PDB file of C-alpha atoms and ligand atoms in Angstrom:
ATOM      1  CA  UNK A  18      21.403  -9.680  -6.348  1.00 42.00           C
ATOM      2  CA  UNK A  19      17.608  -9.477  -7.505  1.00 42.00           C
ATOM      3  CA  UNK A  20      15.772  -6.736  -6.408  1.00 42.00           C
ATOM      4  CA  UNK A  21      11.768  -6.951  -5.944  1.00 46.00           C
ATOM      5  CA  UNK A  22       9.088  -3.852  -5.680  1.00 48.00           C
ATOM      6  CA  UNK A  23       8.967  -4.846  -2.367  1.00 48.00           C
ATOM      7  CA  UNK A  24      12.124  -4.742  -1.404  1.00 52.00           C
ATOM      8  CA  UNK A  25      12.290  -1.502   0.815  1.00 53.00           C
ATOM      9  CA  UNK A  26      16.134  -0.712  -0.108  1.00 52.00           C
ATOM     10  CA  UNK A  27      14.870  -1.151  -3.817  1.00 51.00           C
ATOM     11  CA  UNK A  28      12.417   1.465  -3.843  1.00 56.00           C
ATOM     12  CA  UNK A  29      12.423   3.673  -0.584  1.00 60.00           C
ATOM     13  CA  UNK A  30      10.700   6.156  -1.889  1.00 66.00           C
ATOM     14  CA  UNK A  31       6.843   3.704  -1.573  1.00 83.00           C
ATOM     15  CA  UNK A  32       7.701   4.308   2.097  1.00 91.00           C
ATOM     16  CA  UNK A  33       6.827   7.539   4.219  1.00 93.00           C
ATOM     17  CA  UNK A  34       8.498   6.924   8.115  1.00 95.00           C
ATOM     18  CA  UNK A  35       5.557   7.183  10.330  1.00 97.00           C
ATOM     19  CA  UNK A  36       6.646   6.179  13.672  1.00 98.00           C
ATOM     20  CA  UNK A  37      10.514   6.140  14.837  1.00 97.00           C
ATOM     21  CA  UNK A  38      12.659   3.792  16.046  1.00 97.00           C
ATOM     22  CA  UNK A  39      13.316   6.011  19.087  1.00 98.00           C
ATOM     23  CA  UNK A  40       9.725   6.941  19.474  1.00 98.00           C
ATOM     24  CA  UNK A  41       8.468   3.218  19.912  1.00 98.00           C
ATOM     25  CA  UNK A  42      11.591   2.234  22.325  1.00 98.00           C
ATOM     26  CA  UNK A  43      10.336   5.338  24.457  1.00 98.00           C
ATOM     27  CA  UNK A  44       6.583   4.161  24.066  1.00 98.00           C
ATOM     28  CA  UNK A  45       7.753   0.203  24.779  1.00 98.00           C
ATOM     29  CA  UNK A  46       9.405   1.465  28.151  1.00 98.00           C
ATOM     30  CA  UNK A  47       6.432   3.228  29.621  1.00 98.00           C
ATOM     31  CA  UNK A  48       4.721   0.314  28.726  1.00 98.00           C
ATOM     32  CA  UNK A  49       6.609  -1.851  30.307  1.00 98.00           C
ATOM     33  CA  UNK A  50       6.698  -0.170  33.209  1.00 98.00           C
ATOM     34  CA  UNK A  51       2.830   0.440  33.691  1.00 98.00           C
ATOM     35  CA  UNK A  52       2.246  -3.120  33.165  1.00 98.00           C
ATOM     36  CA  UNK A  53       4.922  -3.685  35.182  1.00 98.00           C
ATOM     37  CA  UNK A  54       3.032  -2.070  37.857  1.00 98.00           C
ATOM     38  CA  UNK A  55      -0.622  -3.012  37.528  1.00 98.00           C
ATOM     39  CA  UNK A  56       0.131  -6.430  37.439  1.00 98.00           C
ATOM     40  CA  UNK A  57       2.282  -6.643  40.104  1.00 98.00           C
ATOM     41  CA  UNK A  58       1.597  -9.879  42.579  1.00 97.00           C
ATOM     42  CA  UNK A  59      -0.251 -11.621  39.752  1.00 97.00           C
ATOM     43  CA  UNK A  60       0.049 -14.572  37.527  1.00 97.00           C
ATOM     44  CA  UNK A  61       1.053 -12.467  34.349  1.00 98.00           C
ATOM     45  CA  UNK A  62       0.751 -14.708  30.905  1.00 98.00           C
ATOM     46  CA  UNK A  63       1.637 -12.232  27.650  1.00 98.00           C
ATOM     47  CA  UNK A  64       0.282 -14.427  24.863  1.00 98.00           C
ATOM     48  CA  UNK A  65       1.640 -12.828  20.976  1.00 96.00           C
ATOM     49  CA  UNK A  66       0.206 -13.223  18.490  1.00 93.00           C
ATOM     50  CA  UNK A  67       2.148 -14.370  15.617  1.00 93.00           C
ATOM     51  CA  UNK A  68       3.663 -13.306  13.045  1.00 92.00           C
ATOM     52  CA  UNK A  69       3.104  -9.172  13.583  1.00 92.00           C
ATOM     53  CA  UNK A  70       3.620  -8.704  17.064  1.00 93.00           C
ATOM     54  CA  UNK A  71       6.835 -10.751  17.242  1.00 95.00           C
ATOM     55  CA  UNK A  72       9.129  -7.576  17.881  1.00 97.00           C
ATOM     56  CA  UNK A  73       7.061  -5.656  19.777  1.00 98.00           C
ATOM     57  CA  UNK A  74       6.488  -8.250  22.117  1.00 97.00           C
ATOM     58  CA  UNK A  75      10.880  -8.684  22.386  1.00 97.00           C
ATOM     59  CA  UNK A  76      10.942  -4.833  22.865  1.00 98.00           C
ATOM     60  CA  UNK A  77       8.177  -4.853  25.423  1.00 98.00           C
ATOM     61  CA  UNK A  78       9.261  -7.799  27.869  1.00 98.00           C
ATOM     62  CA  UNK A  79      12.597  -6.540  28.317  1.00 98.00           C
ATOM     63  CA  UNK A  80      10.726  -3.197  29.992  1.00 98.00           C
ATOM     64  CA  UNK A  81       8.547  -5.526  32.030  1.00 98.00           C
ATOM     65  CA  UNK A  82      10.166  -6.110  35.453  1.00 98.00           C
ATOM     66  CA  UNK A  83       7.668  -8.195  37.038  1.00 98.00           C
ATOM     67  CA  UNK A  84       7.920 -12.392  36.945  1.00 98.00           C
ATOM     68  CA  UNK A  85       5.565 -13.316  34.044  1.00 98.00           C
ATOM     69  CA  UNK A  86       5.284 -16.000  31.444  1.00 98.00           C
ATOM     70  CA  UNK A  87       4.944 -15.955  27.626  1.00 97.00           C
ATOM     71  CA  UNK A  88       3.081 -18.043  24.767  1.00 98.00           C
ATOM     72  CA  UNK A  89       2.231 -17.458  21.155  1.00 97.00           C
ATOM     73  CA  UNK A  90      -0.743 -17.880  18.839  1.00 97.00           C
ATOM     74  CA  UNK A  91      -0.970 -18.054  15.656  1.00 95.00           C
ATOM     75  CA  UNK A  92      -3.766 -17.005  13.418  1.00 91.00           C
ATOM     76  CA  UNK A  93      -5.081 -16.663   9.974  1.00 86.00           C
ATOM     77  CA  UNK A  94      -7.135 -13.670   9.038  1.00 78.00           C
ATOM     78  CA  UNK A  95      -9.340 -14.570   5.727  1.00 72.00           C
ATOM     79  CA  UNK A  96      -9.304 -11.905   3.545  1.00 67.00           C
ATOM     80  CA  UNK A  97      -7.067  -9.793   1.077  1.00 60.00           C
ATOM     81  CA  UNK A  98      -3.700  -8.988   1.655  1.00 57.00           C
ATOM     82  CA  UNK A  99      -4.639  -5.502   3.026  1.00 61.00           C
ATOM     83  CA  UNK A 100      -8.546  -6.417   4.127  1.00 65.00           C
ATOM     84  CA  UNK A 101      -9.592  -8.495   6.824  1.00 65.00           C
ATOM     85  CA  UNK A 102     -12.722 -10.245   6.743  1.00 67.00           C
ATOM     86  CA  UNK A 103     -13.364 -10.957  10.535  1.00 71.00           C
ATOM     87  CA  UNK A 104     -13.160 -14.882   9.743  1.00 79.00           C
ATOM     88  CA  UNK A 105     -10.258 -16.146  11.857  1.00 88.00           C
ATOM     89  CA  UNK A 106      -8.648 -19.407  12.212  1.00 91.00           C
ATOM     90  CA  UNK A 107      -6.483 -20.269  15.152  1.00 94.00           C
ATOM     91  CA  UNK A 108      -3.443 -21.849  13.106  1.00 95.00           C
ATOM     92  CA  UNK A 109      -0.969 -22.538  16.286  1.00 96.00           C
ATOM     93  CA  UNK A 110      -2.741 -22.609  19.953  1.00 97.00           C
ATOM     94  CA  UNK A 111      -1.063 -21.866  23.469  1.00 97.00           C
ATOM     95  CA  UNK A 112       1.356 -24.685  24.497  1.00 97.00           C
ATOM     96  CA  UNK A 113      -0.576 -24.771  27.892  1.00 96.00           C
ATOM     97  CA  UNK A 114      -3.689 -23.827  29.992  1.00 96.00           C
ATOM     98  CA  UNK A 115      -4.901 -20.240  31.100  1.00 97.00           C
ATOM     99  CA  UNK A 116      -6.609 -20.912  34.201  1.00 97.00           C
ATOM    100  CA  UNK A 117      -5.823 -19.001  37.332  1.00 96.00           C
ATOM    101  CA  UNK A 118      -3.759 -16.343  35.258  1.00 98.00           C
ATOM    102  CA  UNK A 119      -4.129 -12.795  33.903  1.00 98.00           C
ATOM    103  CA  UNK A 120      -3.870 -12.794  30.143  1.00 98.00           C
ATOM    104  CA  UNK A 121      -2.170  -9.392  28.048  1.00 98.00           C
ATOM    105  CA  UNK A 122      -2.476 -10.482  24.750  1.00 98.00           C
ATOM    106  CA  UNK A 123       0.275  -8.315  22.821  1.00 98.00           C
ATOM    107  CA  UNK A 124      -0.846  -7.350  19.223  1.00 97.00           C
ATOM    108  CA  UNK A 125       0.918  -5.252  16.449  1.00 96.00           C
ATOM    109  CA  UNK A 126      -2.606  -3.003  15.553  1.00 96.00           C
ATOM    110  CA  UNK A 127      -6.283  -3.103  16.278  1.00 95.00           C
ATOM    111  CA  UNK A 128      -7.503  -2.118  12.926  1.00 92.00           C
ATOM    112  CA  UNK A 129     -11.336  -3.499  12.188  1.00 92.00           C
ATOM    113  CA  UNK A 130     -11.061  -4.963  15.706  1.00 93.00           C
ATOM    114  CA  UNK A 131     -12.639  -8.508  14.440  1.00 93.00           C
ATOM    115  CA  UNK A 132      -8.980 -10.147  15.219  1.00 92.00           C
ATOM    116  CA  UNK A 133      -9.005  -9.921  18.849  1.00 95.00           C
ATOM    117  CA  UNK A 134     -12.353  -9.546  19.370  1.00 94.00           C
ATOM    118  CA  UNK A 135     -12.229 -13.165  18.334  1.00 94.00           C
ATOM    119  CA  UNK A 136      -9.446 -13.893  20.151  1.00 95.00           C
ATOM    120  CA  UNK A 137     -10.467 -12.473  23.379  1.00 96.00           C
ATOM    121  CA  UNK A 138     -13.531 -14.368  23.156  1.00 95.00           C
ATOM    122  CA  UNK A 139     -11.866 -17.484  22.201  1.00 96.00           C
ATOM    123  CA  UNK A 140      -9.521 -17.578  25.458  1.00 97.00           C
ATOM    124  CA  UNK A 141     -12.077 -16.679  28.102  1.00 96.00           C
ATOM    125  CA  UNK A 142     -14.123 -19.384  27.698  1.00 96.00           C
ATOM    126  CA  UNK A 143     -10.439 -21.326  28.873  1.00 97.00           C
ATOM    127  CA  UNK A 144     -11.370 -19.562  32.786  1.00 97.00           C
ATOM    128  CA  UNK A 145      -8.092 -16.922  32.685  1.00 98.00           C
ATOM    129  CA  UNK A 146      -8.800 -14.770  35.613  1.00 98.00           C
ATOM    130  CA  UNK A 147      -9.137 -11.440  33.254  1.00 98.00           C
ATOM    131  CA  UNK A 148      -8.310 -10.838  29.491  1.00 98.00           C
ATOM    132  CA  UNK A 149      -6.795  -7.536  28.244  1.00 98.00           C
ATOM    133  CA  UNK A 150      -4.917  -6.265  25.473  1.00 98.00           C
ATOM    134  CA  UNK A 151      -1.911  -4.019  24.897  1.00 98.00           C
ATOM    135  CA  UNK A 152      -1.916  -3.207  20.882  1.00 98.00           C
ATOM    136  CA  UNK A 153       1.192  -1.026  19.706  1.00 98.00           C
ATOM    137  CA  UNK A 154      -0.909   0.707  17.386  1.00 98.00           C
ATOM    138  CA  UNK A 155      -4.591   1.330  16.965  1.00 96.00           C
ATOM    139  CA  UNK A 156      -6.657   2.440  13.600  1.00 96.00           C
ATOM    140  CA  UNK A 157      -9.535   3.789  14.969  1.00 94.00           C
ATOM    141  CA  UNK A 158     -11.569   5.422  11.883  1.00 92.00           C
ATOM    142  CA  UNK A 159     -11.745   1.728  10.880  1.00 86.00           C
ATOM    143  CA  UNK A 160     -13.299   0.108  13.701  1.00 89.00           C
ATOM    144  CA  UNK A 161     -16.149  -1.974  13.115  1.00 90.00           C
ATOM    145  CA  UNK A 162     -16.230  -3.601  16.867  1.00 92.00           C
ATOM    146  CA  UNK A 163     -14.965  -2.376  20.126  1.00 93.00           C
ATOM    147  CA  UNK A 164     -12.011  -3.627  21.640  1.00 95.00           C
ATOM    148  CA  UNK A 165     -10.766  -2.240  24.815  1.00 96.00           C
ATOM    149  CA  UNK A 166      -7.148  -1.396  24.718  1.00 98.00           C
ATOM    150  CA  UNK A 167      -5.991  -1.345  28.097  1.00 98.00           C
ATOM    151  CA  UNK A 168      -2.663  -0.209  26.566  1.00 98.00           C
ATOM    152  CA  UNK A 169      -1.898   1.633  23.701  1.00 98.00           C
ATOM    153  CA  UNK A 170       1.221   2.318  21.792  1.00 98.00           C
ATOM    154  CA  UNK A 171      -0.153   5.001  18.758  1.00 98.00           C
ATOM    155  CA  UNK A 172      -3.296   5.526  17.440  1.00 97.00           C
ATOM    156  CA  UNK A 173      -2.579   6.173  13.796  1.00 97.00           C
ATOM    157  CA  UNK A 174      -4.570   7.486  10.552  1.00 95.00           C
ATOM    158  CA  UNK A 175      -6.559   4.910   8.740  1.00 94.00           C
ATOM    159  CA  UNK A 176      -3.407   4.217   6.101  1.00 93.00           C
ATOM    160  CA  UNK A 177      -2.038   1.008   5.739  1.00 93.00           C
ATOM    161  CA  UNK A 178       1.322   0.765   7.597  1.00 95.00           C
ATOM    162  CA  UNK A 179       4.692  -1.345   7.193  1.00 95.00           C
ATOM    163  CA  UNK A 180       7.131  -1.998   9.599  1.00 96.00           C
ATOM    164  CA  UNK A 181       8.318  -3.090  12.879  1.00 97.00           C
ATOM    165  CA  UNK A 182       7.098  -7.050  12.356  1.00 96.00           C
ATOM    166  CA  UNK A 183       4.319  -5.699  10.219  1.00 96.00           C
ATOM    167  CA  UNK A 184       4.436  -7.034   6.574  1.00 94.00           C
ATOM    168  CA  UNK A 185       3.044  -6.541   3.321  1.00 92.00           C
ATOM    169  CA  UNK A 186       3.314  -9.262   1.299  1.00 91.00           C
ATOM    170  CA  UNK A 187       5.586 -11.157   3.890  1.00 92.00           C
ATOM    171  CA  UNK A 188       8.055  -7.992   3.083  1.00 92.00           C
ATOM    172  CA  UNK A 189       9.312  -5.170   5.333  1.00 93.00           C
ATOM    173  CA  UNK A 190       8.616  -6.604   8.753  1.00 95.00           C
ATOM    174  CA  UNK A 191      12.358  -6.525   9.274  1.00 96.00           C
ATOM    175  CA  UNK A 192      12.595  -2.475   8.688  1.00 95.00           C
ATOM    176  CA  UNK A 193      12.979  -0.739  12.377  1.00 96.00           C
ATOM    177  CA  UNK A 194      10.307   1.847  12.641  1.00 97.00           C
ATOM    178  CA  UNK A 195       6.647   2.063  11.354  1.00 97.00           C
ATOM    179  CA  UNK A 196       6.467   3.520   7.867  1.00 96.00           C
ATOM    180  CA  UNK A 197       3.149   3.903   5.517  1.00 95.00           C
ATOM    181  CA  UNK A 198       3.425   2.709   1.971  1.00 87.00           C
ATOM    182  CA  UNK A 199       2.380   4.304  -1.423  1.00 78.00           C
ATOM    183  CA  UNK A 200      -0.847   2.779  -3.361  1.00 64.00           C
ATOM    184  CA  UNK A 201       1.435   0.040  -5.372  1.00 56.00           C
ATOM    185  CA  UNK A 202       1.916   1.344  -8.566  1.00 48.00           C
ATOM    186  CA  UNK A 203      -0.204  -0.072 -11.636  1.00 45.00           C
ATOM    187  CA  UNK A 204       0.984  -2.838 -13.442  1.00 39.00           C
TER     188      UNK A 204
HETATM  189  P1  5GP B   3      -8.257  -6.544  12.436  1.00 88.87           P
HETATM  190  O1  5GP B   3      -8.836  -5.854  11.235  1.00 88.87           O
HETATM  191  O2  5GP B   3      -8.911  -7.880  12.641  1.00 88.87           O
HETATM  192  O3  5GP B   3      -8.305  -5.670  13.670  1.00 88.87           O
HETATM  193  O4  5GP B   3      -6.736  -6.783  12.146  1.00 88.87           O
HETATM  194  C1  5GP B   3      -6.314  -8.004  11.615  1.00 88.87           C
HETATM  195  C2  5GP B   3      -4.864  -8.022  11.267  1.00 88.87           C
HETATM  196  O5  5GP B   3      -4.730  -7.332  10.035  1.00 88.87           O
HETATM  197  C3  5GP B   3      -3.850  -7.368  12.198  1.00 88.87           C
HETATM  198  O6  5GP B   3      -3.453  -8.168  13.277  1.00 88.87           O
HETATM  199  C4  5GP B   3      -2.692  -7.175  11.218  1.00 88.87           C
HETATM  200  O7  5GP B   3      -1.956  -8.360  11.106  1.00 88.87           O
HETATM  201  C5  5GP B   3      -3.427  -6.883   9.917  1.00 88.87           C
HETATM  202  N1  5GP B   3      -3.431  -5.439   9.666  1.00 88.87           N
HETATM  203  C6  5GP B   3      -4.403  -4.547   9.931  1.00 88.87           C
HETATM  204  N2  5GP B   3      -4.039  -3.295   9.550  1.00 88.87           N
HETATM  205  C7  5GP B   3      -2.788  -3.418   9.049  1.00 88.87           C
HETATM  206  C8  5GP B   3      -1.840  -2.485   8.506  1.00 88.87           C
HETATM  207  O8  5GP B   3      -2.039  -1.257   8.383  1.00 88.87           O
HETATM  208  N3  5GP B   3      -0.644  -3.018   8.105  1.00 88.87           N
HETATM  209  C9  5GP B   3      -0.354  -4.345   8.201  1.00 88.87           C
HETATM  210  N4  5GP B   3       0.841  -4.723   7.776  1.00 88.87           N
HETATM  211  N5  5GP B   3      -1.210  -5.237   8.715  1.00 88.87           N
HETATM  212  C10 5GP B   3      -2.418  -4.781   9.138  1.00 88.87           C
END
């Protein structure tokens, strides 16, 4: 079988564990459960956003006990493969309207904060009744704009992390925890 640099089997040792699997199921669970309980009686609509927060967002709404609804987006960040430039393209929309219901947008990390700053912006002009935003982890030391997180998995050092439907590369969004990765090595 071919092996890549990427491959996390192939070369373990570019990734440091960060976050455990048994540390996020506990964080998923109270999270579930407080949104569970603010947003009791209301029209709940989770909207993830594609691809990164795909397995949070299975973790989370099987610890949410409350009727709700789901829908995706899908978005393109412009930018390097580790830098995001704040220019964002909607690249798959919701599959329906927003109006009359509460909106938790579930995101892998807030990092610059220019993602769902967009996106935020972007959905309330559709008349949801409020817009918030549960992020599993949160970089502050590289915000450049304010988002409020009205619920938080981690906050985490400004180091680029793997894991847990994050990628690099398209690679390692399948490994079950939250790992930071060595600079690549030259060449
Ligand atoms: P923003 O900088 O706009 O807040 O974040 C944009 C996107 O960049 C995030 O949704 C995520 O997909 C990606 N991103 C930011 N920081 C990291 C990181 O440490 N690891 C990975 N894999 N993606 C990140």
């Amino acid at each position: 079988m071919a092996t890549s640099k990427h491959d996390p089997f192939a070369s373990p040792d570019r990734l440091r564990p960060l976050i455990s699997t048994e540390e996020i199921q506990k964080r998923c669970r109270e999270l579930g459960a407080q949104i569970s309980a603010d947003y009791r009686g209301s029209d709940l609509l989770l909207v993830s956003v594609l691809k990164g927060g795909f397995i949070f967002l299975a973790d989370l709404v099987r610890h949410i006990t409350i009727p709700m609804e789901l829908d995706f987006m899908r978005v393109r960040s412009y930018g390097s493969r580790t830098e995001s430039s704040g220019v964002v393209e909607i690249t798959a929309d919701l599959t329906g309207p927003v109006e009359g219901k509460r909106v938790l947008f579930v995101e892998d990390i807030v990092d610059t904060g220019l993602t769902m700053t967009y996106l935020m912006r972007n959905i309330a002009t559709r008349h949801p009744v409020d817009v918030k935003v549960c992020s599993l982890l949160y970089k502050p030391e590289r915000k450049l704009v304010d988002v409020p997180i009205a619920y938080l998995g981690f906050t985490i050092p400004n180091q680029f992390v793997v894991g847990y439907g994050l990628d690099y590369d398209e690679k390692y969004r399948n490994l079950p925890y939250i790992a930071t990765m060595d600079d690549e090595p030259p060449g």
